[in-house]
Coordinates of C-alpha atoms (C1' of nucleotides) in Angstrom, one line a residue:
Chain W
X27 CA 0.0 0.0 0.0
X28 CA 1.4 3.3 -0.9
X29 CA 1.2 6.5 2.0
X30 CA -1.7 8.5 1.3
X31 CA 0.3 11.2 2.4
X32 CA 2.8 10.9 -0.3
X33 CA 0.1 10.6 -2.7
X34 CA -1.8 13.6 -2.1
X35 CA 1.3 15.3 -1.5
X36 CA 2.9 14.4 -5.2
X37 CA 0.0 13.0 -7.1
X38 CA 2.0 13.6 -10.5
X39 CA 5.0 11.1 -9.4
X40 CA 2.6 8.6 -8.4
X41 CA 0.9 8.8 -12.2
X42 CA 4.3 8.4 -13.4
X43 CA 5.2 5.7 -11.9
X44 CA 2.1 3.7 -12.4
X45 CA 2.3 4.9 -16.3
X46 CA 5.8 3.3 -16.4
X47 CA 4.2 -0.4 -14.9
X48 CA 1.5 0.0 -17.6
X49 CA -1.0 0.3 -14.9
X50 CA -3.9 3.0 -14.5
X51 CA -5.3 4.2 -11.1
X52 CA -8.4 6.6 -10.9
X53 CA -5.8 8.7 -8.4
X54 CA -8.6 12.1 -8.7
X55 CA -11.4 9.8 -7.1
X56 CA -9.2 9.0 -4.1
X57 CA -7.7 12.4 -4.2
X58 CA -11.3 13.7 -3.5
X59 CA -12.9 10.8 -1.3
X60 CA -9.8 12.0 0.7
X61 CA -10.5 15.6 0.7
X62 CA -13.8 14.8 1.9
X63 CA -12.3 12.6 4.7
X64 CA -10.4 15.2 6.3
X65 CA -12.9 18.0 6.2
X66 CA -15.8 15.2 7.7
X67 CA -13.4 14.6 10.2
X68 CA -12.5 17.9 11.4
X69 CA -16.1 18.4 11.3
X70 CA -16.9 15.7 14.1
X71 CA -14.1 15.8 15.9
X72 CA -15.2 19.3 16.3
X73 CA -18.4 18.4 17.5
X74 CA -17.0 15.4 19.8
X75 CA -15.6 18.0 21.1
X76 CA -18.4 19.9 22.4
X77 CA -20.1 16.3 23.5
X78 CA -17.3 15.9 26.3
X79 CA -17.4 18.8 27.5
X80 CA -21.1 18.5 27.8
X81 CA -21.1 14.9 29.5
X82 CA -18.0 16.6 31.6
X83 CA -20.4 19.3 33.0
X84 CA -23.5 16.8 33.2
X85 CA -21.3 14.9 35.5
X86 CA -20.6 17.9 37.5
X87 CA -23.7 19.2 38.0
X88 CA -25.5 15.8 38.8
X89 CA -22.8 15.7 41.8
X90 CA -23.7 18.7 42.8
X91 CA -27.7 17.8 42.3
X92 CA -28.6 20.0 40.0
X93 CA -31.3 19.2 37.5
X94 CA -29.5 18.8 33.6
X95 CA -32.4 17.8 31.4
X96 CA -31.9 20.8 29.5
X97 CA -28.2 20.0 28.6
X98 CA -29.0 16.3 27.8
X99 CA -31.4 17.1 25.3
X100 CA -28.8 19.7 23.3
X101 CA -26.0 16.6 23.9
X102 CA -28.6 13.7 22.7
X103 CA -29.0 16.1 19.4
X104 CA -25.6 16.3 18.8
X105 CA -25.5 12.7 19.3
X106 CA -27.2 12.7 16.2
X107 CA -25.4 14.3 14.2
X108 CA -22.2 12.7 15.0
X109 CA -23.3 9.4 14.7
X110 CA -24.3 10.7 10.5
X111 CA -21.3 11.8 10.0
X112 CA -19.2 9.0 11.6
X113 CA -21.7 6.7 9.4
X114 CA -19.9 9.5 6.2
X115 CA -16.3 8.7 7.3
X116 CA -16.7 5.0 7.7
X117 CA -17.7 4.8 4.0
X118 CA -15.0 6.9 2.6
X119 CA -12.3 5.0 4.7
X120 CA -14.3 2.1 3.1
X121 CA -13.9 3.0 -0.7
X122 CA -10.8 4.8 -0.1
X123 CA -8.8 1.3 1.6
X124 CA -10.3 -0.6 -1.1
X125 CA -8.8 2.0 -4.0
X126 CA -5.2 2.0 -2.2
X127 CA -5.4 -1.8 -1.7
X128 CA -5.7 -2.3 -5.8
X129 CA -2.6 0.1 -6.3
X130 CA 0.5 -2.0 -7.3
X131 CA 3.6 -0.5 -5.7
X132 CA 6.2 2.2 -7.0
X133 CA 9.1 1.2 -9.0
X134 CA 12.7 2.5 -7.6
X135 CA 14.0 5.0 -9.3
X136 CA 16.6 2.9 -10.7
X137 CA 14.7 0.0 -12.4
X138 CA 14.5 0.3 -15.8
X139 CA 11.9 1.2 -17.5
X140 CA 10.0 -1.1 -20.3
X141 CA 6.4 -2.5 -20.9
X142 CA 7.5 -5.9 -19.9
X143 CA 9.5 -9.3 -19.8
X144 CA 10.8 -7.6 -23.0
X145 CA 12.5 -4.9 -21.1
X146 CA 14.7 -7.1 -18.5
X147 CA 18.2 -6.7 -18.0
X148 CA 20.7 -9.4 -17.9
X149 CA 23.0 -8.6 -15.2
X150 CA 25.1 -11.3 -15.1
X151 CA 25.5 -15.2 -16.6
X152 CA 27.3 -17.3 -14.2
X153 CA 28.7 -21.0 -15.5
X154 CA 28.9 -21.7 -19.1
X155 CA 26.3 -24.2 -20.0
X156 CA 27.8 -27.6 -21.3
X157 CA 28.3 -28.7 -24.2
X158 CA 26.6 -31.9 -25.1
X159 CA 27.8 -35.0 -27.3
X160 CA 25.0 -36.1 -27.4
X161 CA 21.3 -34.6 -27.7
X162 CA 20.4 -33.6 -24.8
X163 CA 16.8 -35.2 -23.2
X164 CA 14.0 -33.0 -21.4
X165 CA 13.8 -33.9 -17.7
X166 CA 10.0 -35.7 -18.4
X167 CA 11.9 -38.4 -20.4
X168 CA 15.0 -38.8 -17.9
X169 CA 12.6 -38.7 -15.0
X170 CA 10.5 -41.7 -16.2
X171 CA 13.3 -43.6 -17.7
X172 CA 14.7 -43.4 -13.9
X173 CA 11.2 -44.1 -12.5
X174 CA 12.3 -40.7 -10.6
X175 CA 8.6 -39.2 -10.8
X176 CA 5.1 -40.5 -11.8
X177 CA 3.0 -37.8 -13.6
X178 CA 0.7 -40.1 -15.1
X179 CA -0.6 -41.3 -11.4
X180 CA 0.0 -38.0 -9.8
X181 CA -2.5 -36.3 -12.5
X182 CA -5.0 -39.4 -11.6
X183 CA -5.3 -38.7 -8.3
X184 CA -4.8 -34.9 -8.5
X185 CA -5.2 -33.5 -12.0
X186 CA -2.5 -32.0 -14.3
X187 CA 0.0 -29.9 -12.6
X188 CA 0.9 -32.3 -9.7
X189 CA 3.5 -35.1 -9.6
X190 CA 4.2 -38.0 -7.5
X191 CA 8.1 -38.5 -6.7
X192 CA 9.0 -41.7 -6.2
X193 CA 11.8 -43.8 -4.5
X194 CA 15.5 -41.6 -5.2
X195 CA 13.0 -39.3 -7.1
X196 CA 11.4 -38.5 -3.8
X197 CA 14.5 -38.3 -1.5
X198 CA 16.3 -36.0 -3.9
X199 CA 13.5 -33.9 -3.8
X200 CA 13.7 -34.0 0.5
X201 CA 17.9 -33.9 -0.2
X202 CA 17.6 -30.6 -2.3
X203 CA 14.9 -29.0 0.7
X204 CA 17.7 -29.8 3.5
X205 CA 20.7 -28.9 1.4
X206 CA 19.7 -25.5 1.0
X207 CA 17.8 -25.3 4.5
X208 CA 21.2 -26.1 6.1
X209 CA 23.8 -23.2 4.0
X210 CA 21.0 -20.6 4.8
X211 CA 20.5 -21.0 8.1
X212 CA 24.2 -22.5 8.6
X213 CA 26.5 -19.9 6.7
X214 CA 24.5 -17.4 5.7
X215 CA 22.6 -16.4 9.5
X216 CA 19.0 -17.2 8.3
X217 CA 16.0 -18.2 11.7
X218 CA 14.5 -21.3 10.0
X219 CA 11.1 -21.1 10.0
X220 CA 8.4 -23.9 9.5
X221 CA 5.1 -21.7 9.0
X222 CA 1.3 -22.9 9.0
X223 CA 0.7 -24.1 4.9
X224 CA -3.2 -22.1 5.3
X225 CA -3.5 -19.0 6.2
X226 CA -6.3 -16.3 6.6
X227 CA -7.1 -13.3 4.5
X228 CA -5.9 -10.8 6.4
X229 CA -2.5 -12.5 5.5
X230 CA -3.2 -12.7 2.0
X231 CA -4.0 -9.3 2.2
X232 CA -0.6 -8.2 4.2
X233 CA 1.9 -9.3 1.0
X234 CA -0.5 -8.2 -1.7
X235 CA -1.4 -11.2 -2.8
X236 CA -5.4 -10.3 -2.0
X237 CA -7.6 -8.8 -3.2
X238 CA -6.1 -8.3 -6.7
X239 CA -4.4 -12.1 -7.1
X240 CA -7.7 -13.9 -5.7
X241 CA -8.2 -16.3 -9.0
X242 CA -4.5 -17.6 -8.6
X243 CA -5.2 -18.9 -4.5
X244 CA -6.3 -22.1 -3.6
X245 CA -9.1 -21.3 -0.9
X246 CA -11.1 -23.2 1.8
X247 CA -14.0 -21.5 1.5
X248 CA -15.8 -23.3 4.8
X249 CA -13.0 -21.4 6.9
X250 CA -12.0 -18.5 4.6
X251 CA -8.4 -19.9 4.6
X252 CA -5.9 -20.1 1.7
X253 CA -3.1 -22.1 0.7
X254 CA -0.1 -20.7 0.7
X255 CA 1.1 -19.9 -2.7
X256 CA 4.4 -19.1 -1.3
X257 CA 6.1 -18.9 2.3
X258 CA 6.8 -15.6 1.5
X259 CA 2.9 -15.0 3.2
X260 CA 3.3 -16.9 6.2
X261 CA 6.8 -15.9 7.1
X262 CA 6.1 -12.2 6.6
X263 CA 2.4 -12.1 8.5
X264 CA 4.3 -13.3 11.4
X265 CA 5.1 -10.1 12.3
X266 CA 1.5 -8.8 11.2
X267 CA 0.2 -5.7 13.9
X268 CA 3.5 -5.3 15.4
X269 CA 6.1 -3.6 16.4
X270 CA 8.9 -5.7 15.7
X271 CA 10.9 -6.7 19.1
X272 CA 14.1 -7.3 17.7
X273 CA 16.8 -5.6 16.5
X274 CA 17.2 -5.5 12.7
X275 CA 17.5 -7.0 10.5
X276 CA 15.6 -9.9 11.3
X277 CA 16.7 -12.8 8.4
X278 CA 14.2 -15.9 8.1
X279 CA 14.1 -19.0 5.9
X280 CA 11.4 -21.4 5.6
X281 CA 10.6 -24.3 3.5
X282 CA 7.1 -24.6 2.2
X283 CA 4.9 -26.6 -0.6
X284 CA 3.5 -23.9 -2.6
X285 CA 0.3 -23.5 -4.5
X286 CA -1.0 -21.9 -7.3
X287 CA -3.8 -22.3 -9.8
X288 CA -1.9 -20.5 -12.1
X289 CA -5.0 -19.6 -13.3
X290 CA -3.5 -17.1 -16.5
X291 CA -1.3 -19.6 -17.5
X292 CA -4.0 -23.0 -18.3
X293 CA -2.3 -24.7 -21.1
X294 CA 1.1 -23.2 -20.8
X295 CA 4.3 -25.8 -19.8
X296 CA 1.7 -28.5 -18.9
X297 CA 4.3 -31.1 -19.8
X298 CA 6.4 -32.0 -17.0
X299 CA 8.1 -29.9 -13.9
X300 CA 8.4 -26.8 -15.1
X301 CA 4.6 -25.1 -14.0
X302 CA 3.1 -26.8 -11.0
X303 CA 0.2 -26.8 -9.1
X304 CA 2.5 -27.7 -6.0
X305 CA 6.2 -26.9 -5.5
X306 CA 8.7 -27.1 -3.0
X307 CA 10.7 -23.8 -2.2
X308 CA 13.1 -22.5 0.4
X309 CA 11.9 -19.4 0.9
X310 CA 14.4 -16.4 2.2
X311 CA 12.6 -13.4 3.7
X312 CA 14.2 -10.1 5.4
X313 CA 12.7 -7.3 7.8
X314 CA 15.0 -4.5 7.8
X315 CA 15.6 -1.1 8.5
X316 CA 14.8 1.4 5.2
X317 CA 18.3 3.0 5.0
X318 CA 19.7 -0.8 4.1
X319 CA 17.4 -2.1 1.9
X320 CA 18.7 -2.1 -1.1
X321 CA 22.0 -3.1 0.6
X322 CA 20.2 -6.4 1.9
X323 CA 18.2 -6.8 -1.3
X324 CA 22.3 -7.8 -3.0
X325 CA 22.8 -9.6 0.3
X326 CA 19.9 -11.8 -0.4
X327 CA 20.7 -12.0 -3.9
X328 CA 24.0 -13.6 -3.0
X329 CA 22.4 -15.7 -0.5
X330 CA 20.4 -17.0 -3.1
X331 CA 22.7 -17.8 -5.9
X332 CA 25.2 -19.3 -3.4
X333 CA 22.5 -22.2 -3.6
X334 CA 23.3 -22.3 -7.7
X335 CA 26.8 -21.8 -7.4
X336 CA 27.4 -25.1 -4.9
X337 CA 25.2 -27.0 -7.4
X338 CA 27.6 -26.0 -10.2
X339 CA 24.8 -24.9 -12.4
X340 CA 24.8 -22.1 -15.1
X341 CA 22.8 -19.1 -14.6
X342 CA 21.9 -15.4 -15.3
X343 CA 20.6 -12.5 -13.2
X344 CA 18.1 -10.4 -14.7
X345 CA 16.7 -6.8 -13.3
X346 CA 13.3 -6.7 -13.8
X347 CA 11.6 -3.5 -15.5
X348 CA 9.0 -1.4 -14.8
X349 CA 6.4 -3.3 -16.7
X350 CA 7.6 -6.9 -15.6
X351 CA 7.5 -6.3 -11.9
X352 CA 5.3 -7.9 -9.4
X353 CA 2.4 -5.8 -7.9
X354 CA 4.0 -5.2 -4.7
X355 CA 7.5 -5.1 -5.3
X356 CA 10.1 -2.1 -6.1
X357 CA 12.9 -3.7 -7.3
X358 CA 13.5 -7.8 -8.3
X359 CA 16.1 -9.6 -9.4
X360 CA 15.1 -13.0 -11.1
X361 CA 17.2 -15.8 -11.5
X362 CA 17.1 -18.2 -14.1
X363 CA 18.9 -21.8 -15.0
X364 CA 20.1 -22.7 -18.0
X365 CA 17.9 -26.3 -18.9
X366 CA 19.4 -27.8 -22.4
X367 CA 16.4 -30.2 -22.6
X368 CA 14.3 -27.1 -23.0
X369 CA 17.0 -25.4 -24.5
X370 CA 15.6 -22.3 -22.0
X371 CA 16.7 -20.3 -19.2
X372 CA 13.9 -21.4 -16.4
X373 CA 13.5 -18.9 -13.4
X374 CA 14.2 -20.3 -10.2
X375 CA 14.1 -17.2 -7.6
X376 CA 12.6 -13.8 -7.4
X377 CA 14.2 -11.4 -5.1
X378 CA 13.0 -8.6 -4.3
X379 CA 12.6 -5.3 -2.6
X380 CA 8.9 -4.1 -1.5
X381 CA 10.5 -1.2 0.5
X382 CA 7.3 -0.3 2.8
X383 CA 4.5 -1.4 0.9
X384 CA 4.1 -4.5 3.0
X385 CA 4.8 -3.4 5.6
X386 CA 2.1 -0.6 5.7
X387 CA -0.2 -2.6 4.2
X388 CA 0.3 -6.0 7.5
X389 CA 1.5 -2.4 9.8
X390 CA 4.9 -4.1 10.6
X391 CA 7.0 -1.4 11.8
X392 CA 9.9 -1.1 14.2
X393 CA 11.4 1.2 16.8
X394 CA 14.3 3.4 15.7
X395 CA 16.8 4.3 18.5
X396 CA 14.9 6.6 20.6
X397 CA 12.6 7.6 17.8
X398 CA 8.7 7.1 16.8
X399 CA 7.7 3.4 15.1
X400 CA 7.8 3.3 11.6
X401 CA 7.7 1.1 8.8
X402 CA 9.9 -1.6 8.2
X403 CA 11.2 -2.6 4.8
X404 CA 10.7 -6.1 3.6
X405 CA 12.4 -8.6 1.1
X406 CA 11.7 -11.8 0.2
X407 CA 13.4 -13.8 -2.3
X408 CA 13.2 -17.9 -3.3
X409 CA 16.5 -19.8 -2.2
X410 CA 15.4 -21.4 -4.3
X411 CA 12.5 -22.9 -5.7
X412 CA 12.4 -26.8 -6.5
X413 CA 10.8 -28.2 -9.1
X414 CA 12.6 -26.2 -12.0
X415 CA 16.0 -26.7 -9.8
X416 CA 14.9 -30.2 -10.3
X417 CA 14.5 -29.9 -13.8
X418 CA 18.2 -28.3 -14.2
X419 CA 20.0 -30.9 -12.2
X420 CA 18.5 -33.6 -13.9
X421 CA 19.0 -31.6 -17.7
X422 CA 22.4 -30.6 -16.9
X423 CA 24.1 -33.9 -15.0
X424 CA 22.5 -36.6 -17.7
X425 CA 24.6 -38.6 -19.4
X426 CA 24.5 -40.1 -22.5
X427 CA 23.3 -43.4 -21.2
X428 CA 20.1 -42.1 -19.7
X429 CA 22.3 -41.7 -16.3
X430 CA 22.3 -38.5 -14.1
X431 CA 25.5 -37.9 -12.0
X432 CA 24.8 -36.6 -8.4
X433 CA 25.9 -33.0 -8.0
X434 CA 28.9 -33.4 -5.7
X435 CA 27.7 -31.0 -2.6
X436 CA 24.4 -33.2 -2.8
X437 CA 26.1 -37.0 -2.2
X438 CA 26.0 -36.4 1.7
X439 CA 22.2 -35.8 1.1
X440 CA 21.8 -38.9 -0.5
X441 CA 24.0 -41.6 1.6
X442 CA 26.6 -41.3 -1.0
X443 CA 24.9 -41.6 -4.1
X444 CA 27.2 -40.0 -7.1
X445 CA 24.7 -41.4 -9.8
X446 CA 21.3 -42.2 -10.5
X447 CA 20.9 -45.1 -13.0
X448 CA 18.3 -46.9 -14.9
X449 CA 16.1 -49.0 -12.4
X450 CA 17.2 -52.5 -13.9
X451 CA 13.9 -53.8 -14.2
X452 CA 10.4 -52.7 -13.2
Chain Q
rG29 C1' -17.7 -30.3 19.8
rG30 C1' -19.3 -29.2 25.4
rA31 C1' -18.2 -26.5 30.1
rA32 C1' -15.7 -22.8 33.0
rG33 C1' -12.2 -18.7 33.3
rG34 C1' -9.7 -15.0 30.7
rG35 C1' -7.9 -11.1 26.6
rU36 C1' -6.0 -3.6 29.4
rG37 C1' 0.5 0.1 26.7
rG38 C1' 7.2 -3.4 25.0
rC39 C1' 6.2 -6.7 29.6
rU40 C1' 3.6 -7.5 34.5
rG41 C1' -0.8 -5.6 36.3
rA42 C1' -4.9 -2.2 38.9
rG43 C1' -9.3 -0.4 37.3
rU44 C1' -17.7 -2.9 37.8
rG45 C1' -21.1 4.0 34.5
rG46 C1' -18.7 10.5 35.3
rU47 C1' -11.2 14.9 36.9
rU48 C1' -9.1 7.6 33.6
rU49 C1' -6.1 12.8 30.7
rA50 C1' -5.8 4.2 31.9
rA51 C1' -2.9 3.6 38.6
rA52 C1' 1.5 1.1 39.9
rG53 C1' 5.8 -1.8 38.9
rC54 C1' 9.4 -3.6 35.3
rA55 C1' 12.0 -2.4 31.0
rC56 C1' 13.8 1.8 28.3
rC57 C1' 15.8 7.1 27.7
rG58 C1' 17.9 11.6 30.1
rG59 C1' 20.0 13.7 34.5
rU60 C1' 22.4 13.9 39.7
rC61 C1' 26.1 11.2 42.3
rU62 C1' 30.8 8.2 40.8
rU63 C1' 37.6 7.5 38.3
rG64 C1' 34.0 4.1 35.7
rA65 C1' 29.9 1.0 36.5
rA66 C1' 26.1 -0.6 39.8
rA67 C1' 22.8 1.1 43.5
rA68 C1' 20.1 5.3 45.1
rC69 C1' 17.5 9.7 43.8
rC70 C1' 15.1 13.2 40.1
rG71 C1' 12.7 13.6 35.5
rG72 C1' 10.8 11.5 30.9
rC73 C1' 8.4 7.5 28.5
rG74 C1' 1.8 4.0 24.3
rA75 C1' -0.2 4.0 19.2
rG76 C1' -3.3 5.9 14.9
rC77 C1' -5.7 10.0 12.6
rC78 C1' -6.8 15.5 11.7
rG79 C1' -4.2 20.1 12.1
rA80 C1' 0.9 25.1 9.7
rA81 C1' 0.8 25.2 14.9
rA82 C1' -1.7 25.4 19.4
rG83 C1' -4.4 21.7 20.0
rG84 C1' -8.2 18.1 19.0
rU85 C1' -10.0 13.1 18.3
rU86 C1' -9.9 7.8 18.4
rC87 C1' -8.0 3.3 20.5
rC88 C1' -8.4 -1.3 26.8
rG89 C1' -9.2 -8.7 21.4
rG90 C1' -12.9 -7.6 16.6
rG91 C1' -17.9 -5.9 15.4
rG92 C1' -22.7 -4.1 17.1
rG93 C1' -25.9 -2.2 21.1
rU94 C1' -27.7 0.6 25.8
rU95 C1' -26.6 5.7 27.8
rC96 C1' -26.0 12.7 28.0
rG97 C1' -21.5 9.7 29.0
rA98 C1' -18.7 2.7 28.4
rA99 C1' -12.2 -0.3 29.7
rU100 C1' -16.6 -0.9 33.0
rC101 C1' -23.5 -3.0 31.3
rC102 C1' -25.8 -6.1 27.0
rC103 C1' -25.4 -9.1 22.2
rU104 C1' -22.1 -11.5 18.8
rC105 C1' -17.6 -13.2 16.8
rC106 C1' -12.3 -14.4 17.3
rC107 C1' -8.2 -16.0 20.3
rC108 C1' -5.9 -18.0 24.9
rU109 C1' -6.0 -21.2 29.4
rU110 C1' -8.1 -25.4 32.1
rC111 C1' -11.4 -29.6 32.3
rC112 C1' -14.5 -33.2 29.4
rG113 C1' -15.3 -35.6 24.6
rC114 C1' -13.1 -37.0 19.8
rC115 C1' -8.5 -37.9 17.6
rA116 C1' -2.9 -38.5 14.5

RNA sequence: GGAAGGGUGGCUGAGUGGUUUAAAGCACCGGUCUUGAAAACCGGCGAGCCGAAAGGUUCCGGGGGUUCGAAUCCCUCCCCUUCCGCCA
């Protein structure tokens, strides 16, 4: 949520900004619902004003015995009028919440600007993808051939976009979760966290996913609970209505299942890992004072493609423009894997910046040294997500024989293992 | 699911219709004293909104009601604790 100070205050930044996300707010309506706010307000509190001193003196007097039927019936009027205008306000706060809820956040100032995906930045390319001898499968064929994963029962008993992982399918899955779980909290300083998978709406609502993202949840409508389509939502509610009472920054991991109906994208990668109903992520998330944001959004960055880096995969960082970024975010860098059986870069972690847009919106603030509570800033980023990791370990390790060779800093994860091979019968 | 008891500022906790402008303590901040620290003493110390400011207003789990006036009385929902039931 964006201050309404700061949009009152510079309403012609704020179109800017929205122009360069491609994205069109009515800002005059909430320019005047809030000009009729304040001067409502200043009109009640004016007359609330009047009220207690009037109850004050009624108090008075009746200790003192004197009669003050006259002054009750001037105070019960005013009653009156209060109460309409109080009814006035409450509706204007109303629309005006629901307005600013629907506003996506501001881009920094330094993220390019473009109408979308087309407009992203490669930052860096890490690791040279290698070169094959041999054609190169997709992960669907390698994954079967290995009896690694089992779409065809998963999508009886669940529908397309889920898989069953079975025997060294499954505990690579569970290896790849505890790998990363361990350098995060381990050598990078992260609070592992292992969050409720449903939460309420007031959650949903606290990162942004609700109310514009609704069609993309999972929901239990019987309990008005939803499941998480990222830790990112559990992890960062935590702190929901508070004023944090820690020192910053405050660094948290969690591993999750995460779902999403993916509801824009029916028909799109339905083959194989690469769009899920479910996935597995490690999630990193960061509370943090506003000076050091950007600071801690490298930080994470690093944090994130440490994970990559041990798995001696290839990748590239992109910056995300204007157009391409999230609703609630200010600044994200994606990170993709290189996956020769798609012969595609596949994005396995956002990391981003929301400066105080979460923050305002869930009220998560903190104390400064011997100042007034403000706003945190929050980050979030994957570290990373599975599914498409699992995808570029099984694309990038295969050998020509159908094989895939255990990433080294994996084999303690699986007893040993250094390669999967061809079940020999089944 | 049933019964009972609870929910008050960062924490503990008083407060059953009218100077509550929410007592007091702890914690915290500043000062005195001290070579320094501790102790002691003195002072300060909740949040949101409106306002240029002075100041005003709202907030005692959420919502609604009674009343001139509600932390306090009533209704309802949520959460916590204990007991019972069910259960991995």
């Amino acid at each position: 949520m964006l201050d309404l100070k700061f949009i009152r205050e510079n309403p012609d930044a704020i179109r800017q900004s929205l122009a360069n996300r491609g994205s069109t707010v009515d800002l005059d309506a909430i320019l005047a619902l809030d000009a009729e706010r304040r001067q409502a307000l200043q009109d009640v509190e004016r007359l609330k004003q009047e009220r207690n001193a009037s109850s004050k003196e009624i108090g008075l007097r009746k200790r003192a015995g004197e009669d003050t039927e006259d002054i009750q019936a001037t105070v019960r009027a005013q009653g009156e009028s209060i109460a309409a205008l109080d009814q006035r306000i409450r509706v204007l706060e109303t629309e005006l919440e629901d307005r600013l809820l629907t506003i996506p956040n501001r881009p920094a100032a330094v993220a390019p600007i473009g109408p979308d995906a087309s407009g992203n930045q490669v930052v860096k390319t890490v690791g040279k993808p290698r070169r094959f001898d041999f054609d190169p499968l997709p992960h669907v064929e390698l994954a079967e051939r290995l009896g690694l994963v089992d779409f065809g029962r998963a999508a009886k008993i669940s529908g397309a976009g889920f898989a069953a992982y079975t025997g060294v399918g499954a505990r690579l899955e569970r290896a790849l979760v505890q790998f990363m779980l361990d350098i995060h909290t381990t050598e990078h300083g992260y609070h592992e966290i292992s969050p409720p998978f449903l939460v309420n709406r007031a959650a949903m609502t606290g990162t942004g996913q609700l109310p514009k993202m609704a069609e993309d949840m999972y929901a239990v409508p019987a309990d008005d609970l939803f499941l998480v389509p990222t830790a990112e939502v559990p992890v960062t509610n935590l702190f929901r209505d508070e004023i944090m009472d820690r020192p910053l920054p405050v660094k948290l991991v969690a591993y999750t299942p995460c779902f999403r109906r993916e509801a824009g994208a029916a028909g799109r990668d339905t083959r194989g890992l690469i769009r899920m109903h479910q996935f597995d992520k490690v999630e990193l998330v960061k509370f943090v004072e506003p000076e050091t944001s950007y600071d801690e959004l490298e930080d994470l960055l690093g944090h994130a493609e440490t994970i990559l880096q041990r798995l001696e995969l290839p990748y590239r960082v992109l910056e995300l423009c204007t157009g391409d970024l999230s609703f609630a975010a200010a600044r994200c860098y994606d990170i993709e894997l290189w996956a020769p059986g798609q012969n595609d870069w596949l994005e396995v972690s956002s990391c981003s910046n929301f400066e105080d847009f979460q923050a305002r919106r869930a009220r998560i603030r903190y104390r400064p040294e011997g100042g007034k509570p403000q706003f945190v800033h929050t980050l979030n980023g994957s570290g990373v997500a599975l599914a498409r990791l699992y995808v570029a370990i099984l694309e990038n390790y295969q050998n020509a024989d159908g094989s895939v060779t255990v990433p080294a800093a994996l084999r303690p994860y699986l007893g040993g293992l250094e390669r999967i091979e061809s079940p020999v019968s089944t």
